[in-house]
Amino acid sequence: AQKVTQAQTEISVVEKEDVTLDCVYETRDTTYYLFWYKQPPSGELVFLIRRNSFDEQNEISGRYSWNFQKSTSSFNFTITASQVVDSAVYFCSLSGTYKYIFGTGTRLKVLA
Amino acid sequence: DAGVIQSPRHEVTEMGQEVTLRCKPISGHNSLFWYRQTMMRGLELLIYFNNNVPIDDSGMPEDRFSAKMPNASFSTLKIQPSEPRDSAVYFCASILRAVDEQFFGPGTRLTVL
């Protein structure tokens, strides 16, 4: 069975703090893809990053970074020096063989 | 590109009425997804099509829900009869290849009174 767990329902931080959003997945597929999406208060879902199961290199994009570890089946997302505009719900997602699974999301509140 | 287009953006209806939600995927994309989002249940995949054929409809809650994709540029999600518990935001998304990220439409906010 495929599953994505985002154990953190809601996180509040003060602006400029670093924050890590956790994502743990389960799959039997050997080839799969992991994604992060952002849903700001306006409601649209925006793609942030994709990783395939054979690429464990961490990635950094500006203040965003992602840590993929197959050994722990985790794909965590870190925001450095958070800003109020980062306030949103963040979803981790897994796609495998004809399966597309989303986690329940983590609501991040960045306080000024 | 116009992105994924959904209509209507908002729909308010009364219990028992038929509701039809529409989606136009990005041109050239060959897979289309329908999701429902509520506070209680989060983001749920209802059904997805590949090359206009339904591949997985295991998320469709019950027989009151039906989805069609008559051609590559149009899909509908129909609820008949609608119930208050169907109130949610319904998203449509499309992808070019199975390995790609999904492009989401703006959603349809459905309220069933």
CSV table of N, CA and C in Angstrom, one decimal, chain A:
chain,number,residue,atom,x,y,z
A,1,ALA,N,0.8,-1.2,0.0
A,1,ALA,CA,0.0,0.0,0.0
A,1,ALA,C,0.9,1.2,0.0
A,2,GLN,N,0.3,2.3,-0.6
A,2,GLN,CA,1.1,3.6,-0.6
A,2,GLN,C,0.5,4.5,0.4
A,3,LYS,N,1.3,5.2,1.1
A,3,LYS,CA,0.9,6.1,2.1
A,3,LYS,C,1.8,7.3,2.3
A,4,VAL,N,1.3,8.5,2.6
A,4,VAL,CA,2.1,9.6,2.9
A,4,VAL,C,1.7,10.2,4.2
A,5,THR,N,2.6,10.3,5.1
A,5,THR,CA,2.2,10.8,6.5
A,5,THR,C,2.9,12.2,6.7
A,6,GLN,N,2.1,13.1,7.0
A,6,GLN,CA,2.6,14.4,7.5
A,6,GLN,C,2.1,14.6,8.9
A,7,ALA,N,2.9,14.3,9.8
A,7,ALA,CA,2.5,14.2,11.2
A,7,ALA,C,2.2,15.6,11.8
A,8,GLN,N,2.9,16.6,11.3
A,8,GLN,CA,2.7,17.9,11.9
A,8,GLN,C,1.4,18.5,11.2
A,9,THR,N,0.4,18.7,12.0
A,9,THR,CA,-0.8,19.3,11.5
A,9,THR,C,-0.6,20.8,11.3
A,10,GLU,N,-0.1,21.4,12.3
A,10,GLU,CA,0.1,22.9,12.2
A,10,GLU,C,1.4,23.3,13.0
A,11,ILE,N,2.1,24.2,12.3
A,11,ILE,CA,3.3,24.7,12.9
A,11,ILE,C,3.3,26.3,12.9
A,12,SER,N,3.6,26.9,14.0
A,12,SER,CA,3.7,28.3,14.1
A,12,SER,C,5.2,28.7,14.4
A,13,VAL,N,5.7,29.6,13.7
A,13,VAL,CA,7.0,30.2,13.9
A,13,VAL,C,7.0,31.7,13.8
A,14,VAL,N,8.0,32.3,14.3
A,14,VAL,CA,8.2,33.7,14.2
A,14,VAL,C,9.1,34.0,13.0
A,15,GLU,N,8.7,35.0,12.3
A,15,GLU,CA,9.5,35.4,11.1
A,15,GLU,C,11.0,35.3,11.4
A,16,LYS,N,11.7,34.8,10.4
A,16,LYS,CA,13.1,34.6,10.3
A,16,LYS,C,13.6,33.3,11.0
A,17,GLU,N,12.7,32.6,11.6
A,17,GLU,CA,13.1,31.3,12.2
A,17,GLU,C,13.2,30.3,11.0
A,18,ASP,N,14.0,29.3,11.2
A,18,ASP,CA,14.0,28.2,10.3
A,18,ASP,C,12.9,27.2,10.7
A,19,VAL,N,12.3,26.5,9.7
A,19,VAL,CA,11.3,25.5,10.0
A,19,VAL,C,11.4,24.3,9.1
A,20,THR,N,11.2,23.1,9.6
A,20,THR,CA,11.2,21.9,8.8
A,20,THR,C,9.9,21.2,8.9
A,21,LEU,N,9.4,20.9,7.7
A,21,LEU,CA,8.1,20.2,7.5
A,21,LEU,C,8.5,18.7,7.2
A,22,ASP,N,7.9,17.8,8.0
A,22,ASP,CA,8.3,16.4,7.8
A,22,ASP,C,7.3,15.7,6.9
A,23,CYS,N,7.9,14.7,6.1
A,23,CYS,CA,7.1,13.9,5.3
A,23,CYS,C,7.7,12.5,5.3
A,24,VAL,N,6.8,11.5,5.6
A,24,VAL,CA,7.3,10.1,5.6
A,24,VAL,C,6.3,9.3,4.7
A,25,TYR,N,6.9,8.5,3.9
A,25,TYR,CA,6.1,7.8,2.9
A,25,TYR,C,6.3,6.3,3.0
A,26,GLU,N,5.3,5.6,2.4
A,26,GLU,CA,5.4,4.1,2.3
A,26,GLU,C,5.0,3.7,0.9
A,27,THR,N,5.8,2.9,0.3
A,27,THR,CA,5.5,2.4,-1.0
A,27,THR,C,6.2,1.1,-1.3
A,28,ARG,N,5.7,0.2,-2.1
A,28,ARG,CA,6.4,-1.0,-2.5
A,28,ARG,C,7.0,-0.8,-3.9
A,29,ASP,N,6.7,0.3,-4.6
A,29,ASP,CA,7.3,0.5,-5.9
A,29,ASP,C,8.8,0.8,-5.7
A,30,THR,N,9.6,0.4,-6.7
A,30,THR,CA,11.0,0.7,-6.7
A,30,THR,C,11.2,2.0,-7.4
A,31,THR,N,10.3,2.3,-8.3
A,31,THR,CA,10.4,3.6,-9.0
A,31,THR,C,9.2,4.5,-8.6
A,32,TYR,N,9.5,5.6,-8.0
A,32,TYR,CA,8.4,6.5,-7.6
A,32,TYR,C,8.9,7.9,-7.5
A,33,TYR,N,7.9,8.8,-7.4
A,33,TYR,CA,8.3,10.2,-7.4
A,33,TYR,C,7.6,10.9,-6.2
A,34,LEU,N,8.3,11.8,-5.6
A,34,LEU,CA,7.9,12.6,-4.5
A,34,LEU,C,7.8,14.1,-4.8
A,35,PHE,N,6.8,14.7,-4.3
A,35,PHE,CA,6.5,16.1,-4.6
A,35,PHE,C,6.2,16.9,-3.3
A,36,TRP,N,6.4,18.2,-3.4
A,36,TRP,CA,5.9,19.1,-2.4
A,36,TRP,C,5.1,20.2,-3.2
A,37,TYR,N,3.9,20.5,-2.6
A,37,TYR,CA,3.0,21.5,-3.1
A,37,TYR,C,2.7,22.5,-2.0
A,38,LYS,N,2.5,23.7,-2.4
A,38,LYS,CA,2.1,24.8,-1.5
A,38,LYS,C,0.7,25.3,-1.8
A,39,GLN,N,-0.1,25.5,-0.8
A,39,GLN,CA,-1.5,26.0,-0.9
A,39,GLN,C,-1.6,27.3,0.0
A,40,PRO,N,-1.3,28.4,-0.6
A,40,PRO,CA,-1.5,29.7,0.2
A,40,PRO,C,-2.9,30.0,0.5
A,41,PRO,N,-3.2,31.0,1.3
A,41,PRO,CA,-4.5,31.3,1.7
A,41,PRO,C,-5.5,31.5,0.5
A,42,SER,N,-4.9,31.9,-0.6
A,42,SER,CA,-5.8,32.2,-1.8
A,42,SER,C,-6.4,30.9,-2.3
A,43,GLY,N,-5.8,29.7,-1.9
A,43,GLY,CA,-6.4,28.5,-2.3
A,43,GLY,C,-5.9,27.7,-3.4
A,44,GLU,N,-5.1,28.2,-4.3
A,44,GLU,CA,-4.5,27.5,-5.4
A,44,GLU,C,-3.4,26.5,-4.9
A,45,LEU,N,-3.2,25.5,-5.6
A,45,LEU,CA,-2.1,24.5,-5.3
A,45,LEU,C,-1.0,24.7,-6.2
A,46,VAL,N,0.2,24.9,-5.7
A,46,VAL,CA,1.4,25.3,-6.5
A,46,VAL,C,2.5,24.3,-6.3
A,47,PHE,N,3.0,23.8,-7.4
A,47,PHE,CA,4.1,22.8,-7.3
A,47,PHE,C,5.4,23.5,-6.8
A,48,LEU,N,6.1,22.8,-6.0
A,48,LEU,CA,7.4,23.3,-5.5
A,48,LEU,C,8.6,22.5,-6.0
A,49,ILE,N,8.5,21.1,-5.8
A,49,ILE,CA,9.6,20.3,-6.2
A,49,ILE,C,9.2,18.9,-6.5
A,50,ARG,N,10.0,18.2,-7.3
A,50,ARG,CA,9.8,16.8,-7.6
A,50,ARG,C,11.1,16.1,-7.4
A,51,ARG,N,11.0,14.9,-6.9
A,51,ARG,CA,12.2,14.0,-6.7
A,51,ARG,C,11.9,12.6,-7.2
A,52,ASN,N,12.8,12.0,-7.9
A,52,ASN,CA,12.5,10.6,-8.2
A,52,ASN,C,13.3,9.7,-7.2
A,53,SER,N,12.9,8.4,-7.2
A,53,SER,CA,13.4,7.5,-6.1
A,53,SER,C,14.9,7.2,-6.3
A,54,PHE,N,15.5,7.5,-7.4
A,54,PHE,CA,16.9,7.2,-7.7
A,54,PHE,C,17.8,8.4,-7.4
A,55,ASP,N,17.2,9.5,-7.1
A,55,ASP,CA,18.0,10.7,-6.9
A,55,ASP,C,17.9,11.2,-5.4
A,56,GLU,N,18.8,10.8,-4.6
A,56,GLU,CA,18.8,11.2,-3.2
A,56,GLU,C,19.5,12.5,-2.9
A,57,GLN,N,20.0,13.2,-3.9
A,57,GLN,CA,20.7,14.4,-3.7
A,57,GLN,C,19.7,15.5,-3.1
A,58,ASN,N,20.2,16.1,-2.1
A,58,ASN,CA,19.4,17.2,-1.5
A,58,ASN,C,19.4,18.4,-2.5
A,59,GLU,N,18.4,19.2,-2.4
A,59,GLU,CA,18.2,20.3,-3.3
A,59,GLU,C,17.9,21.6,-2.5
A,60,ILE,N,18.5,22.6,-3.0
A,60,ILE,CA,18.3,24.0,-2.4
A,60,ILE,C,17.8,24.9,-3.5
A,61,SER,N,16.8,25.7,-3.1
A,61,SER,CA,16.3,26.7,-4.0
A,61,SER,C,16.0,27.9,-3.2
A,62,GLY,N,16.9,28.8,-3.2
A,62,GLY,CA,16.7,30.0,-2.4
A,62,GLY,C,16.6,29.7,-0.9
A,63,ARG,N,15.5,30.0,-0.3
A,63,ARG,CA,15.4,29.7,1.1
A,63,ARG,C,14.8,28.3,1.4
A,64,TYR,N,14.5,27.7,0.3
A,64,TYR,CA,13.9,26.3,0.4
A,64,TYR,C,14.9,25.3,0.2
A,65,SER,N,14.8,24.2,1.0
A,65,SER,CA,15.7,23.0,0.8
A,65,SER,C,15.0,21.8,1.1
A,66,TRP,N,15.4,20.7,0.4
A,66,TRP,CA,14.7,19.4,0.6
A,66,TRP,C,15.7,18.3,0.9
A,67,ASN,N,15.3,17.5,1.8
A,67,ASN,CA,16.2,16.4,2.2
A,67,ASN,C,15.5,15.1,2.0
A,68,PHE,N,16.0,14.3,1.0
A,68,PHE,CA,15.4,13.0,0.7
A,68,PHE,C,16.3,11.9,1.2
A,69,GLN,N,15.7,11.0,2.1
A,69,GLN,CA,16.4,9.9,2.6
A,69,GLN,C,15.6,8.6,2.4
A,70,LYS,N,16.1,7.8,1.5
A,70,LYS,CA,15.4,6.5,1.2
A,70,LYS,C,15.5,5.6,2.5
A,71,SER,N,16.5,5.7,3.2
A,71,SER,CA,16.7,4.8,4.3
A,71,SER,C,15.7,5.0,5.4
A,72,THR,N,15.2,6.2,5.5
A,72,THR,CA,14.1,6.5,6.5
A,72,THR,C,12.8,6.8,5.8
A,73,SER,N,12.7,6.6,4.5
A,73,SER,CA,11.5,6.9,3.7
A,73,SER,C,11.0,8.3,4.1
A,74,SER,N,11.9,9.3,4.0
A,74,SER,CA,11.5,10.6,4.4
A,74,SER,C,11.9,11.6,3.3
A,75,PHE,N,11.1,12.6,3.2
A,75,PHE,CA,11.3,13.7,2.2
A,75,PHE,C,11.0,15.0,2.9
A,76,ASN,N,11.9,15.5,3.7
A,76,ASN,CA,11.6,16.7,4.5
A,76,ASN,C,11.9,18.0,3.8
A,77,PHE,N,11.2,19.0,4.2
A,77,PHE,CA,11.2,20.3,3.5
A,77,PHE,C,11.6,21.4,4.6
A,78,THR,N,12.6,22.1,4.3
A,78,THR,CA,13.1,23.2,5.3
A,78,THR,C,13.0,24.5,4.6
A,79,ILE,N,12.4,25.5,5.4
A,79,ILE,CA,12.4,26.9,5.0
A,79,ILE,C,13.3,27.6,5.9
A,80,THR,N,14.3,28.3,5.3
A,80,THR,CA,15.3,29.0,6.1
A,80,THR,C,14.8,30.5,6.2
A,81,ALA,N,15.0,31.1,7.3
A,81,ALA,CA,14.6,32.5,7.5
A,81,ALA,C,13.2,32.7,7.0
A,82,SER,N,12.3,32.1,7.6
A,82,SER,CA,10.9,32.1,7.2
A,82,SER,C,10.3,33.5,7.1
A,83,GLN,N,9.4,33.7,6.2
A,83,GLN,CA,8.7,35.0,6.0
A,83,GLN,C,7.2,34.8,6.1
A,84,VAL,N,6.5,35.9,6.3
A,84,VAL,CA,5.1,35.8,6.5
A,84,VAL,C,4.4,35.2,5.2
A,85,VAL,N,5.0,35.5,4.1
A,85,VAL,CA,4.5,35.0,2.8
A,85,VAL,C,4.6,33.5,2.7
A,86,ASP,N,5.4,32.9,3.6
A,86,ASP,CA,5.5,31.4,3.5
A,86,ASP,C,4.3,30.8,4.2
A,87,SER,N,3.5,31.6,4.9
A,87,SER,CA,2.3,31.0,5.5
A,87,SER,C,1.4,30.3,4.5
A,88,ALA,N,1.1,29.1,4.7
A,88,ALA,CA,0.4,28.3,3.7
A,88,ALA,C,0.2,26.9,4.3
A,89,VAL,N,-0.5,26.1,3.5
A,89,VAL,CA,-0.6,24.6,3.8
A,89,VAL,C,0.3,24.0,2.8
A,90,TYR,N,1.2,23.1,3.3
A,90,TYR,CA,2.1,22.4,2.4
A,90,TYR,C,1.8,20.9,2.4
A,91,PHE,N,1.8,20.4,1.2
A,91,PHE,CA,1.4,19.0,1.0
A,91,PHE,C,2.6,18.3,0.4
A,92,CYS,N,2.8,17.1,0.9
A,92,CYS,CA,3.8,16.1,0.4
A,92,CYS,C,3.0,15.1,-0.4
A,93,SER,N,3.5,14.7,-1.5
A,93,SER,CA,2.8,13.8,-2.4
A,93,SER,C,3.7,12.7,-3.0
A,94,LEU,N,3.1,11.5,-3.2
A,94,LEU,CA,3.8,10.4,-3.8
A,94,LEU,C,3.1,9.9,-5.0
A,95,SER,N,3.9,9.6,-6.1
A,95,SER,CA,3.2,9.0,-7.2
A,95,SER,C,4.1,7.7,-7.5
A,96,GLY,N,3.3,6.7,-7.8
A,96,GLY,CA,3.9,5.4,-8.2
A,96,GLY,C,3.2,4.8,-9.4
A,97,THR,N,3.1,3.6,-9.4
A,97,THR,CA,2.4,2.9,-10.6
A,97,THR,C,0.9,3.2,-10.5
A,98,TYR,N,0.5,4.1,-11.3
A,98,TYR,CA,-0.9,4.4,-11.3
A,98,TYR,C,-1.5,4.8,-10.0
A,99,LYS,N,-0.7,5.4,-9.1
A,99,LYS,CA,-1.2,5.8,-7.8
A,99,LYS,C,-0.7,7.2,-7.5
A,100,TYR,N,-1.5,8.0,-7.0
A,100,TYR,CA,-1.2,9.4,-6.7
A,100,TYR,C,-1.7,9.6,-5.3
A,101,ILE,N,-0.8,9.9,-4.3
A,101,ILE,CA,-1.3,10.0,-2.9
A,101,ILE,C,-0.8,11.3,-2.4
A,102,PHE,N,-1.6,12.0,-1.7
A,102,PHE,CA,-1.3,13.2,-1.0
A,102,PHE,C,-1.3,13.0,0.5
A,103,GLY,N,-0.4,13.7,1.2
A,103,GLY,CA,-0.5,13.7,2.7
A,103,GLY,C,-1.6,14.7,3.1
A,104,THR,N,-1.8,14.7,4.4
A,104,THR,CA,-2.9,15.5,4.9
A,104,THR,C,-2.5,17.0,5.0
A,105,GLY,N,-1.3,17.3,4.8
A,105,GLY,CA,-0.9,18.7,4.8
A,105,GLY,C,-0.4,19.2,6.1
A,106,THR,N,0.5,20.2,6.1
A,106,THR,CA,0.9,20.9,7.3
A,106,THR,C,0.7,22.3,7.1
A,107,ARG,N,-0.1,22.9,8.1
A,107,ARG,CA,-0.4,24.3,8.0
A,107,ARG,C,0.8,25.1,8.7
A,108,LEU,N,1.4,25.9,8.0
A,108,LEU,CA,2.5,26.7,8.5
A,108,LEU,C,2.0,28.2,8.7
A,109,LYS,N,2.2,28.7,9.9
A,109,LYS,CA,1.9,30.0,10.2
A,109,LYS,C,3.2,30.8,10.6
A,110,VAL,N,3.5,31.8,9.8
A,110,VAL,CA,4.7,32.6,10.1
A,110,VAL,C,4.2,33.9,10.7
A,111,LEU,N,4.6,34.2,11.9
A,111,LEU,CA,4.1,35.4,12.6
A,111,LEU,C,5.1,36.5,12.5
A,112,ALA,N,4.6,37.7,12.2
A,112,ALA,CA,5.5,38.8,12.1
A,112,ALA,C,6.1,39.3,13.4
